[in-house]
XYZ file of C-alpha atoms in Angstrom:
767
model
C 0.146 0.130 0.166
C 3.058 2.451 0.877
C 4.380 1.744 -2.704
C 1.320 2.457 -4.510
C 0.862 5.737 -2.559
C 4.614 6.595 -3.301
C 4.113 5.594 -6.580
C 0.976 7.386 -6.977
C 2.037 10.356 -4.835
C -1.372 9.469 -2.791
C -0.349 12.676 -0.157
C -3.243 11.466 2.564
C -1.021 7.568 2.694
C 1.884 9.100 2.982
C 1.034 11.963 5.754
C -0.509 8.885 7.675
C 2.283 6.446 7.516
C 5.157 8.845 7.655
C 6.356 7.179 10.452
C 7.137 3.901 9.027
C 8.398 4.961 5.904
C 10.814 6.669 8.212
C 11.467 3.154 9.756
C 11.780 1.240 6.810
C 13.977 3.460 5.491
C 16.054 3.375 8.491
C 15.942 -0.573 8.190
C 17.202 -0.928 4.946
C 19.929 1.697 6.002
C 21.075 -0.610 9.591
C 21.257 -3.660 7.015
C 22.594 -1.736 4.393
C 25.944 -1.312 6.742
C 25.990 -4.645 8.158
C 25.969 -6.553 4.779
C 28.311 -4.015 2.414
C 31.465 -5.266 3.354
C 30.332 -8.830 1.374
C 30.284 -7.800 -1.902
C 34.367 -6.850 -1.423
C 34.216 -3.403 -3.211
C 32.935 -5.528 -6.802
C 30.292 -4.292 -9.417
C 27.429 -6.799 -9.604
C 24.275 -7.085 -11.469
C 20.541 -7.278 -10.311
C 17.008 -7.563 -12.424
C 13.651 -6.203 -12.470
C 10.801 -7.189 -14.286
C 7.564 -5.472 -14.385
C 5.453 -3.722 -17.444
C 5.060 -0.045 -18.504
C 2.239 1.896 -20.110
C 3.748 2.226 -23.836
C 3.755 5.978 -23.699
C 5.591 6.057 -20.478
C 8.361 3.107 -22.347
C 8.486 5.537 -24.975
C 9.924 7.999 -22.790
C 12.359 5.670 -21.513
C 13.549 4.629 -24.666
C 14.066 8.093 -26.001
C 15.902 9.193 -22.955
C 19.175 7.286 -23.400
C 21.746 8.841 -21.392
C 19.357 10.424 -18.941
C 18.175 9.420 -15.611
C 15.239 7.610 -14.292
C 13.947 7.717 -10.477
C 11.736 4.779 -9.329
C 9.987 6.968 -6.423
C 8.982 3.671 -3.928
C 11.040 1.374 -2.389
C 12.150 -0.819 -4.743
C 12.203 -4.568 -5.040
C 15.141 -6.369 -7.186
C 16.382 -10.213 -7.484
C 19.827 -11.580 -8.112
C 17.828 -14.029 -10.654
C 17.276 -13.041 -13.965
C 14.936 -16.092 -15.104
C 12.621 -14.610 -12.208
C 12.316 -11.229 -12.651
C 12.099 -12.225 -16.723
C 8.982 -13.793 -15.874
C 7.691 -10.762 -14.477
C 8.412 -8.940 -17.857
C 6.160 -11.511 -19.527
C 3.472 -11.374 -16.749
C 2.804 -7.751 -17.939
C 1.891 -8.665 -21.325
C -1.279 -9.893 -20.332
C -2.202 -6.130 -20.263
C -3.123 -3.850 -23.426
C -1.049 -1.498 -24.481
C 1.488 -2.526 -22.010
C 5.117 -3.266 -22.248
C 7.417 -6.073 -20.810
C 10.944 -4.586 -19.246
C 13.587 -6.548 -17.955
C 15.913 -3.755 -16.212
C 19.509 -5.339 -16.127
C 21.004 -2.908 -13.360
C 24.730 -2.378 -13.212
C 25.668 -1.917 -9.060
C 28.496 -0.321 -8.097
C 28.752 -0.771 -3.822
C 31.272 1.720 -3.537
C 29.406 4.472 -5.196
C 25.948 3.883 -4.522
C 23.288 6.697 -3.856
C 20.965 5.151 -2.442
C 21.473 2.597 0.166
C 20.173 -1.437 -0.648
C 20.092 -4.315 1.507
C 19.118 -8.371 0.583
C 15.871 -9.378 2.369
C 16.393 -12.907 1.399
C 16.549 -13.967 5.137
C 13.123 -11.611 5.897
C 11.522 -12.501 2.604
C 8.661 -15.127 2.115
C 9.838 -15.668 -1.228
C 13.746 -16.504 -0.585
C 14.197 -18.186 -4.184
C 13.463 -14.667 -5.860
C 16.490 -13.861 -4.059
C 15.401 -10.029 -3.445
C 17.527 -6.851 -2.776
C 15.624 -3.936 -1.962
C 16.787 -0.395 -2.205
C 14.886 2.425 -0.425
C 12.737 5.095 -2.170
C 14.424 7.783 -5.066
C 16.720 5.183 -6.132
C 18.116 6.982 -9.754
C 19.697 5.102 -12.124
C 21.320 5.960 -15.792
C 20.000 4.851 -18.392
C 21.800 2.972 -20.871
C 21.123 0.437 -24.443
C 17.882 -0.347 -25.050
C 17.278 -3.638 -26.548
C 13.633 -6.034 -27.901
C 14.175 -9.336 -26.403
C 11.193 -10.857 -28.394
C 10.354 -9.575 -32.150
C 6.687 -11.442 -31.855
C 5.708 -9.270 -28.651
C 6.552 -5.723 -27.086
C 9.369 -7.268 -24.501
C 12.435 -5.231 -24.171
C 16.046 -5.219 -22.261
C 17.137 -1.782 -20.477
C 20.205 -1.352 -19.111
C 20.611 0.676 -15.970
C 23.377 1.865 -13.974
C 22.923 3.287 -10.354
C 24.510 6.649 -10.304
C 27.180 7.428 -7.754
C 27.373 9.844 -4.937
C 29.518 12.126 -7.257
C 27.136 12.003 -10.220
C 27.370 15.815 -10.973
C 23.906 16.182 -12.584
C 22.541 14.398 -9.873
C 24.100 16.469 -6.977
C 23.040 19.419 -9.297
C 19.154 17.819 -9.542
C 19.293 17.179 -5.643
C 20.932 20.223 -4.499
C 17.544 22.119 -6.214
C 14.655 19.961 -4.745
C 16.592 20.246 -1.472
C 16.489 24.439 -1.975
C 13.119 24.185 -3.379
C 11.589 21.841 -0.541
C 13.203 23.809 2.606
C 12.426 23.443 5.939
C 11.974 20.678 8.519
C 9.458 18.142 9.767
C 5.701 18.896 8.936
C 6.393 22.067 7.085
C 8.766 20.633 4.741
C 6.450 17.805 4.092
C 3.709 20.746 3.002
C 6.256 21.728 0.670
C 6.321 18.708 -0.548
C 2.769 18.169 -1.134
C 2.854 21.713 -3.337
C 5.550 20.338 -5.195
C 3.540 17.003 -6.328
C 0.005 18.885 -7.227
C -1.411 17.491 -4.173
C -3.296 21.242 -2.696
C -5.851 20.088 -0.717
C -3.668 17.600 1.289
C -1.336 20.912 1.898
C -4.197 22.870 3.029
C -5.618 20.355 5.101
C -1.873 20.185 7.015
C -1.224 23.826 7.162
C -4.706 24.393 8.394
C -4.013 22.145 11.487
C -0.456 23.323 11.711
C -1.695 27.294 11.570
C -4.591 25.589 14.918
C -1.202 24.728 16.780
C 0.519 27.615 15.875
C 1.700 30.496 19.017
C 4.117 32.249 17.676
C 3.269 34.628 14.983
C 6.221 34.214 12.531
C 4.754 30.551 12.206
C 1.146 31.816 11.696
C 2.105 34.222 8.889
C 4.325 31.671 7.270
C 1.582 29.271 7.207
C -0.670 32.194 5.703
C 1.338 32.621 3.299
C 1.960 29.074 2.569
C -2.092 28.608 2.684
C -2.643 31.394 -0.532
C -0.257 29.730 -2.297
C -2.232 26.320 -2.096
C -5.734 28.855 -2.424
C -3.814 30.453 -6.242
C -3.191 27.156 -7.551
C -6.513 25.826 -6.650
C -7.925 28.851 -8.094
C -9.244 30.329 -5.502
C -7.737 33.768 -5.799
C -9.978 35.750 -3.669
C -9.101 33.070 -0.822
C -5.681 33.389 -1.977
C -5.409 37.329 -1.476
C -6.800 37.347 2.005
C -4.623 34.922 3.187
C -1.674 36.910 1.325
C -3.102 39.681 3.192
C -3.333 37.903 6.941
C 0.619 37.467 6.530
C 1.127 40.893 5.373
C -1.057 42.241 8.945
C 1.589 40.174 10.666
C 4.512 41.111 9.140
C 3.917 44.625 9.013
C 3.634 44.893 13.039
C 7.380 44.298 12.759
C 8.613 45.585 9.039
C 8.637 48.752 6.748
C 5.919 48.685 3.937
C 8.150 48.341 1.418
C 10.627 45.560 2.963
C 12.225 43.894 0.595
C 10.732 40.282 2.473
C 7.415 41.364 1.528
C 8.097 42.020 -2.351
C 7.120 37.798 -3.120
C 3.854 38.629 -1.254
C 2.684 41.528 -2.972
C 3.728 39.670 -6.626
C 1.758 36.889 -5.564
C -1.398 39.237 -5.011
C -0.627 40.724 -8.016
C -0.691 37.571 -9.520
C -4.297 36.534 -8.505
C -5.576 40.364 -9.336
C -4.492 39.410 -12.908
C -5.639 36.112 -12.929
C -9.258 37.384 -11.668
C -9.077 40.141 -13.885
C -8.757 42.908 -11.966
C -6.182 44.959 -14.068
C -5.673 47.916 -11.726
C -5.054 46.118 -8.659
C -2.534 43.731 -10.360
C -1.050 46.784 -11.772
C -0.958 48.705 -7.882
C 0.311 45.497 -6.391
C 3.237 44.583 -9.141
C 4.205 48.176 -8.925
C 4.545 47.527 -4.814
C 7.163 44.533 -6.028
C 8.605 46.694 -8.643
C 9.027 49.668 -6.410
C 11.459 47.527 -3.607
C 13.121 45.548 -6.110
C 14.601 48.905 -7.645
C 16.055 49.686 -4.107
C 16.963 46.609 -3.673
C 18.366 45.004 -6.746
C 21.133 46.379 -9.072
C 19.637 47.435 -11.922
C 20.765 45.051 -14.884
C 19.564 42.094 -11.935
C 17.030 39.218 -14.111
C 14.774 39.623 -10.695
C 13.954 42.758 -11.764
C 12.840 41.878 -15.484
C 10.595 39.429 -14.129
C 8.390 41.978 -12.583
C 8.674 44.297 -15.809
C 7.151 41.325 -17.448
C 4.349 41.088 -14.946
C 3.309 44.612 -15.763
C 3.800 44.287 -19.229
C 1.355 41.103 -19.198
C -1.168 43.180 -17.451
C -1.257 46.363 -19.857
C -1.652 43.496 -22.710
C -4.419 42.100 -20.985
C -5.802 45.861 -20.697
C -4.865 46.354 -24.486
C -2.730 49.518 -23.477
C -0.524 48.281 -25.705
C 2.140 50.868 -25.959
C 3.093 51.037 -22.156
C 2.621 47.141 -22.575
C 5.990 47.190 -24.700
C 7.613 49.456 -22.721
C 7.414 47.453 -20.065
C 8.464 44.174 -22.135
C 11.218 46.106 -23.770
C 12.769 47.120 -20.500
C 12.128 43.146 -19.331
C 14.475 42.617 -22.343
C 16.924 45.158 -22.397
C 17.897 43.897 -18.549
C 18.001 40.011 -20.009
C 19.959 41.100 -23.077
C 22.780 42.757 -20.782
C 22.289 39.998 -18.051
C 21.998 36.650 -19.666
C 24.186 34.681 -22.699
C 22.737 35.404 -26.159
C 21.354 31.889 -26.407
C 19.567 32.051 -22.671
C 15.566 30.405 -23.282
C 14.591 33.908 -20.939
C 15.585 35.892 -24.148
C 13.385 34.297 -26.487
C 10.362 34.525 -23.595
C 10.839 38.251 -23.849
C 11.095 38.618 -27.990
C 8.042 36.006 -27.830
C 6.050 38.511 -25.096
C 6.861 41.533 -27.697
C 5.831 39.649 -30.370
C 2.715 38.588 -28.824
C 1.854 42.599 -28.475
C 2.747 43.327 -31.999
C 0.375 40.223 -33.224
C -2.254 41.527 -31.027
C -1.679 45.277 -32.482
C -2.503 43.567 -35.797
C 0.982 44.724 -36.543
C 2.365 41.267 -38.545
C 5.631 41.901 -39.887
C 6.733 43.050 -36.685
C 5.431 39.617 -34.743
C 6.617 37.778 -36.689
C 10.062 39.608 -36.256
C 10.230 38.844 -32.262
C 8.750 35.272 -33.013
C 11.504 34.360 -35.647
C 13.864 35.715 -32.950
C 12.877 33.649 -30.105
C 12.760 30.834 -32.418
C 16.398 31.278 -33.500
C 17.335 30.884 -30.066
C 15.375 27.950 -29.364
C 16.788 25.995 -32.392
C 20.486 27.134 -31.055
C 19.885 25.540 -27.815
C 17.392 22.933 -28.165
C 17.513 19.672 -29.693
C 15.907 19.797 -33.238
C 12.563 17.803 -32.199
C 12.655 19.729 -28.500
C 8.453 20.507 -27.875
C 9.297 23.977 -27.257
C 10.499 24.846 -31.143
C 6.712 23.204 -32.188
C 5.467 26.396 -29.794
C 7.241 28.526 -31.471
C 6.182 27.312 -35.063
C 2.799 27.549 -33.298
C 3.108 31.350 -32.862
C 4.303 31.681 -36.271
C 1.634 29.978 -37.802
C -0.974 31.953 -35.142
C 0.490 35.659 -37.066
C -0.257 33.979 -40.441
C -3.760 33.275 -39.055
C -4.480 36.386 -38.108
C -3.326 37.779 -41.451
C -5.808 35.579 -43.312
C -2.205 33.693 -45.291
C -4.085 30.041 -44.393
C -1.323 28.465 -46.234
C 1.398 29.773 -44.592
C -0.780 28.657 -41.364
C -1.078 25.622 -41.757
C 2.793 25.166 -43.203
C 4.226 26.143 -39.685
C 1.228 24.428 -37.798
C 2.023 21.000 -39.599
C 5.955 21.784 -38.883
C 4.641 22.276 -35.238
C 2.588 18.865 -35.803
C 5.712 16.779 -36.914
C 8.122 17.825 -33.834
C 4.977 17.090 -31.362
C 4.255 13.354 -33.176
C 8.103 12.620 -32.867
C 8.657 14.270 -29.545
C 5.471 12.758 -27.616
C 3.979 9.490 -27.888
C 0.547 8.937 -29.940
C -1.658 9.910 -26.954
C 0.039 12.762 -26.009
C -2.605 15.983 -25.333
C 0.038 18.101 -26.751
C -0.370 16.428 -30.140
C -3.980 16.942 -29.281
C -3.755 20.887 -29.317
C -1.108 20.842 -32.337
C -4.388 18.912 -34.372
C -6.884 21.400 -32.213
C -4.533 24.188 -33.862
C -4.979 22.921 -37.470
C -8.916 22.195 -37.304
C -8.856 26.321 -35.887
C -7.355 27.018 -39.263
C -9.923 25.035 -41.348
C -12.769 26.498 -39.081
C -11.429 30.332 -39.710
C -11.373 29.177 -44.069
C -14.765 27.859 -43.690
C -13.637 24.305 -44.558
C -15.711 22.907 -41.855
C -15.229 18.928 -43.047
C -11.880 19.727 -42.445
C -12.100 21.080 -39.198
C -14.633 18.294 -37.416
C -11.632 16.196 -38.829
C -8.854 17.732 -36.791
C -10.877 18.546 -34.238
C -12.256 15.207 -33.868
C -8.409 13.799 -33.860
C -7.672 15.806 -31.065
C -10.787 14.538 -29.302
C -9.871 10.717 -29.784
C -6.723 11.960 -27.902
C -8.579 13.485 -24.775
C -11.447 10.263 -24.916
C -7.970 7.913 -24.407
C -5.643 10.183 -22.568
C -7.889 12.203 -19.956
C -10.526 11.672 -17.478
C -14.297 10.937 -18.712
C -15.327 14.520 -16.856
C -12.124 15.973 -17.292
C -12.610 19.848 -18.170
C -10.279 19.465 -21.678
C -12.762 17.136 -23.107
C -15.384 19.937 -22.606
C -13.148 22.177 -24.545
C -13.019 19.154 -27.165
C -16.949 19.147 -27.633
C -17.187 23.122 -27.740
C -14.917 23.410 -30.556
C -16.560 20.549 -32.447
C -19.951 22.416 -31.300
C -18.539 25.878 -32.861
C -17.695 24.379 -36.439
C -21.730 23.174 -36.351
C -22.775 26.316 -35.330
C -20.777 28.080 -38.236
C -22.188 25.503 -40.395
C -25.663 26.375 -39.268
C -25.782 22.810 -37.789
C -27.758 23.860 -34.902
C -29.199 20.799 -33.503
C -25.750 19.141 -33.757
C -24.256 22.451 -32.345
C -26.634 22.294 -29.418
C -25.568 18.136 -28.950
C -21.696 19.153 -28.283
C -22.515 22.242 -26.450
C -24.700 20.102 -23.976
C -21.964 17.565 -23.641
C -19.401 19.935 -22.861
C -21.789 21.617 -20.313
C -22.721 17.760 -18.582
C -19.075 17.162 -18.248
C -18.498 20.752 -16.623
C -21.856 20.464 -14.551
C -19.827 17.058 -12.881
C -16.085 18.560 -12.983
C -16.432 21.958 -11.263
C -18.094 23.886 -8.288
C -21.914 25.122 -9.374
C -20.688 28.912 -9.772
C -17.407 28.476 -11.814
C -16.799 30.668 -14.552
C -16.739 27.922 -17.341
C -20.440 26.926 -16.766
C -21.080 30.207 -17.669
C -19.432 29.847 -21.021
C -20.936 27.108 -21.643
C -24.701 28.627 -21.012
C -23.262 31.376 -23.308
C -22.727 28.621 -26.258
C -25.823 27.473 -25.941
C -27.593 30.483 -25.954
C -25.645 31.607 -28.986
C -27.050 28.970 -30.749
C -30.946 29.866 -29.805
C -29.738 33.262 -30.665
C -28.716 31.954 -34.526
C -31.930 30.022 -34.389
C -34.049 33.227 -33.997
C -35.627 31.310 -30.459
C -35.165 34.598 -28.394
C -36.789 33.469 -25.047
C -34.617 30.185 -25.037
C -31.372 32.711 -25.637
C -32.049 34.719 -23.214
C -32.439 32.224 -20.647
C -28.844 30.474 -21.562
C -26.955 34.342 -21.152
C -29.448 35.111 -18.418
C -27.919 31.655 -16.531
C -24.381 32.715 -17.844
C -24.858 36.200 -16.363
C -25.751 35.362 -12.887
C -23.011 32.903 -12.586
C -20.454 35.460 -13.801
C -22.345 37.972 -11.519
C -21.290 35.935 -8.724
C -17.855 34.681 -9.676
C -16.330 37.518 -10.806
C -15.511 40.997 -9.928
C -18.069 43.515 -11.109
C -15.714 45.384 -14.002
C -14.464 41.718 -15.284
C -14.512 41.447 -19.501
C -16.558 38.063 -19.614
C -19.415 39.925 -17.902
C -19.692 42.686 -20.277
C -19.311 39.914 -23.074
C -22.421 38.224 -22.105
C -24.523 42.116 -21.501
C -23.103 41.821 -25.175
C -24.833 38.851 -25.919
C -28.204 39.774 -24.127
C -28.345 43.254 -25.771
C -27.965 41.407 -28.964
C -31.044 39.074 -28.566
C -33.184 42.050 -27.929
C -31.893 43.996 -30.649
C -33.073 40.925 -32.629
C -36.288 41.148 -30.857
C -36.704 44.930 -31.606
C -36.906 45.910 -28.148
C -33.686 48.659 -28.688
C -34.063 50.732 -25.697
C -33.118 46.871 -23.320
C -30.353 46.677 -26.125
C -29.511 49.903 -25.699
C -29.192 49.519 -21.910
C -27.501 46.024 -22.277
C -24.845 47.341 -24.739
C -23.825 50.688 -22.463
C -23.723 47.937 -19.051
C -20.981 46.353 -21.365
C -19.481 49.712 -22.495
C -19.149 50.982 -18.936
C -17.112 47.435 -17.930
C -15.175 47.851 -20.763
C -14.467 51.938 -20.138
C -13.273 51.196 -16.787
C -11.085 47.781 -17.231
C -10.139 48.587 -20.811
C -7.243 51.330 -22.109
C -9.033 53.234 -24.510
C -7.272 51.914 -27.481
C -8.218 48.142 -26.803
C -10.185 46.759 -29.864
C -12.619 45.586 -27.684
C -14.434 48.884 -26.983
C -14.751 49.134 -31.139
C -17.239 46.616 -30.104
C -18.856 48.612 -28.245
C -18.956 51.217 -30.087
C -19.908 48.902 -32.991
C -23.277 47.212 -31.215
C -24.425 50.699 -29.692
C -24.130 52.033 -33.941
C -25.964 48.634 -34.828
C -29.123 49.519 -32.373
C -29.235 53.106 -33.769
C -29.407 51.744 -37.231
C -32.078 49.901 -36.462
C -33.692 52.171 -34.867
C -33.428 54.425 -37.373
C -31.233 57.179 -35.642
C -28.244 57.261 -38.559
C -26.851 60.374 -36.985
C -26.217 58.449 -33.702
C -25.596 55.187 -35.625
C -22.721 57.236 -37.998
C -21.268 58.652 -34.628
C -20.970 55.499 -32.684
C -19.565 53.849 -35.734
C -16.924 56.600 -36.312
C -16.015 56.263 -32.320
C -15.440 52.080 -33.364
C -13.418 53.452 -36.674
C -10.773 55.582 -34.262
C -10.253 53.343 -31.203
C -10.107 50.605 -34.407
C -7.502 52.948 -36.326
C -5.357 53.854 -33.027
C -5.000 49.990 -32.115
C -4.425 48.037 -35.611
C -2.194 47.988 -38.709
C -3.106 50.006 -41.739
C -4.155 46.864 -43.292
C -6.068 44.901 -40.373
C -8.959 43.174 -42.137
C -11.041 44.450 -38.953
C -10.791 47.879 -39.962
C -12.831 46.918 -43.112
C -15.898 46.580 -40.244
C -16.696 50.412 -39.534
C -16.982 51.179 -43.442
C -19.122 48.654 -43.947
C -21.348 49.928 -41.637
C -21.409 53.198 -42.868
C -21.797 51.666 -46.392
C -25.468 50.588 -44.934
C -26.297 53.815 -42.899
C -25.476 55.760 -46.355
C -27.592 53.172 -48.301
C -30.862 53.318 -45.808
C -30.180 57.178 -46.073
C -30.538 56.418 -50.061
C -27.038 58.116 -50.077
C -25.829 55.551 -52.713
C -22.288 57.005 -53.782
C -21.391 57.374 -50.209
C -22.698 53.793 -49.703
C -20.914 52.813 -52.561
C -17.473 54.406 -51.664
C -17.515 53.511 -48.320
C -18.287 49.728 -49.033
C -15.657 49.627 -52.131
C -13.474 51.244 -49.109
C -14.489 48.192 -47.279
C -13.365 45.728 -50.117
C -10.055 46.942 -50.750
C -8.677 46.224 -46.968
C -10.269 42.824 -46.864
C -8.634 41.805 -50.423
C -5.436 43.155 -49.281
C -5.857 41.645 -45.799
C -7.247 38.338 -46.482
C -7.013 35.661 -49.553
C -8.818 35.466 -52.882
C -11.642 33.662 -52.161
C -12.511 34.234 -48.529
C -15.957 34.202 -47.630
C -16.332 37.783 -45.862
C -15.007 38.976 -49.453
C -17.950 37.559 -50.723
C -20.405 39.244 -48.276
C -18.811 42.990 -49.653
C -18.859 41.964 -52.875
C -23.418 41.377 -52.506
C -23.530 44.653 -50.435
C -21.800 46.749 -53.485
C -24.111 44.632 -55.975
C -27.206 46.106 -54.006
C -26.244 49.206 -53.976
C -25.678 48.857 -57.463
C -29.235 47.614 -57.790
C -30.418 50.467 -56.230
C -28.734 52.748 -58.129
C -30.680 50.969 -61.323
C -27.708 49.842 -62.553
C -28.787 45.837 -62.557
C -25.802 44.970 -64.752
C -23.051 45.937 -62.656
C -25.364 44.707 -59.569
C -25.723 41.213 -61.245
C -21.913 41.014 -61.969
C -21.190 41.972 -58.115
C -23.104 39.183 -56.896
C -22.182 36.328 -59.172
C -19.239 37.452 -57.360
C -20.161 36.887 -54.442
C -22.008 33.579 -54.732
C -19.034 32.427 -57.410
C -16.645 32.502 -53.797
C -19.566 30.887 -51.904
C -20.166 28.124 -54.044
C -16.449 27.668 -54.405
C -15.556 27.333 -50.260
C -17.743 25.627 -47.289
C -19.378 29.262 -45.819
C -22.159 29.813 -43.753
C -25.111 28.727 -45.766
C -27.430 31.465 -44.575
C -24.783 33.892 -46.004
C -25.177 31.980 -49.493
C -29.113 32.176 -48.891
C -28.586 36.015 -48.631
C -26.877 36.555 -52.216
C -29.531 34.288 -53.707
C -32.156 36.519 -52.389
C -30.467 40.219 -53.638
C -30.225 38.202 -57.243
C -33.776 37.349 -57.060
C -34.236 41.285 -56.070
C -31.827 42.518 -58.629
C -34.067 40.411 -61.294
C -37.329 41.366 -60.036
C -36.641 44.389 -60.802
C -35.361 43.965 -64.167
C -39.142 42.269 -64.126
C -37.235 38.764 -65.063
C -39.629 36.826 -62.812
C -39.038 33.769 -63.820
C -35.075 34.014 -62.532
C -36.056 35.837 -59.946
C -38.217 33.145 -58.419
C -35.526 30.715 -59.053
C -33.430 32.467 -56.651
C -35.764 33.442 -54.339
C -36.804 29.709 -54.189
C -32.774 28.729 -53.608
C -32.632 31.234 -50.965
C -35.560 29.977 -49.262
C -35.088 26.496 -49.158
C -31.590 27.171 -47.068
C -33.591 29.727 -44.977
C -36.337 26.769 -44.059
C -33.434 23.986 -43.570
C -31.582 26.365 -41.200
C -34.390 28.760 -39.224
C -37.425 28.179 -37.320
C -40.441 28.083 -39.263
C -41.732 31.664 -37.635
C -38.373 33.452 -37.658
C -38.749 37.264 -39.370
C -36.397 36.124 -42.715
C -38.500 33.772 -43.813
C -41.475 36.241 -43.404
C -38.859 38.668 -46.166
C -38.731 35.832 -48.644
C -42.392 34.940 -49.184
C -42.907 38.613 -48.768
C -40.599 39.139 -52.177
C -41.922 35.718 -53.884
């Protein structure tokens, strides 16, 4: 039972059997000291037969020359034949490799005590030698024993006390798990991810603590536990209790408080309370700037944290300022190929990517990649991360062929470096799925999302949250295909997992409600959409601070439903609630503010208040001009709205001018044949129809249709183009052709929309 607890890191059993564990270790030490002279300093072989999951064995096979540790009491035998039988027995289990370890033991160099327990064992023929915990070996050759079955022999050499790699590793672990007795056990439980057990231990120790110093330390540790459990408010509360005790004897800016200020900043950052995060990160940096030399790497870490907050707030110029401060320190303090320099380049690349300055983003991502190429072996997983980052930039540019090229490079590395069911492989498949989804190639998107999902199903527990993300991705594709029943099926699967795995007010549950609400909104089922958006809102309002961006997102969704219902006063109420949150939480140039102005402008447009609609969309354009690169596709949205507003005002020349500006931006930003180009071609065609230029109208509508019929686009967008063509032919008095196109549009809408949807009424009226 104890060995199983040590293998599986079962904190409960380790705590309860800690004294027994120490006793076994001491007995082995005692026997070792009595038996050591029997070996006469000569090297001898030992054997161990056991089974490994295929994925775990592949890690051993790929790690020749590396270290392997057995984190339990290790039973070995002098008898090769008996050990081989144990290895063969393991083959009865599916997806398992039988392994015979042949261990070379030099008793004069051993770093771990071992002892023969033949006289104490019930199985004397096994000739058992028992090693104490955490025996470390260096991996040698790996050979196949039997070509007909997965049975291997692996050479291991017991590490010596003077093994430099082991000594450095041991030193680092000892420094990380400092302290004595129960405090050290608490550190160990944190290290192995047993946060609930660590909390239980620290809470018990806190109840028994009598002096302020011990109480302060325990509050700090409980804060870190709560942070790792994702309970950030409770983490802050514990850190504040620590500070309250420490401030009795220390000034506000004492160097020993910097780490706690940093941790509080980190917690506020996770909560989305960016001004509070900045407040504590700045307290940290003030202390460090006084206490450390100007080029200390620890300063760079703090500048990095502040840059991260400004990036999240959308204040990209400030984010760059702090990321570049961090980068300058690292350039001076570190060798040119140090991984921390690659992290800095990545962060700067991320900001430029968010700004839509894709050439600068690529420049910095490629700098990071060059460092990694020099510092790492060719199939290291961190290189795959680099390829993914570069691919992400090309995806944002709409250059999907380049995106796929880099995502596939990442996939090749991941396939070589990791076992076939590793979750990181699933992430690569997901990325490729995202690209095909953005391209509108929904069948390919589904193919890759399903590959990812199959891995998650094998690698993860049935109710693992990552499975819910996988169901969400598949649901999103079906939603984009307007296959709303399938979209609901997968969103509801995701929701069921989250209901079982998460507490009732977890924000991810709200995300599920939000997704289901989006499908009902697209179906035109306003009451069901509102029901689910309201469920999401209630959770977000309980779980998040009042100015969290996720609350703004759900207010936006509720506003959109009221807008679709024609209840414009309610729509404005919710859009303005969302806008107030964004105004407080984000910088004035954050792209999300542009979306807010866009939504408010949309309501005024629907109300027929065109001057206010223009005013809102002009504000949206100003924000986008400030925050985005000149050819960013999102710059096209305000021009599209200007075109729609002027068209409704019957100012057709200005409508045409703005739709053409929109098209010009999209042509530069997106690949030929992108579905968004089709929508704009159709809008231009509609203006030409209204101006009486039917030939030009038909030309642009056919351009739109040519794109839509050759890529997998949203069927409802295709339906709109058919209806626009029908209207043009009707005005040309070619009623037969008009009816043909109206019928095509109607058939799509009948398949995709509920029977009482207003868009069906429009087609019936036209026909």
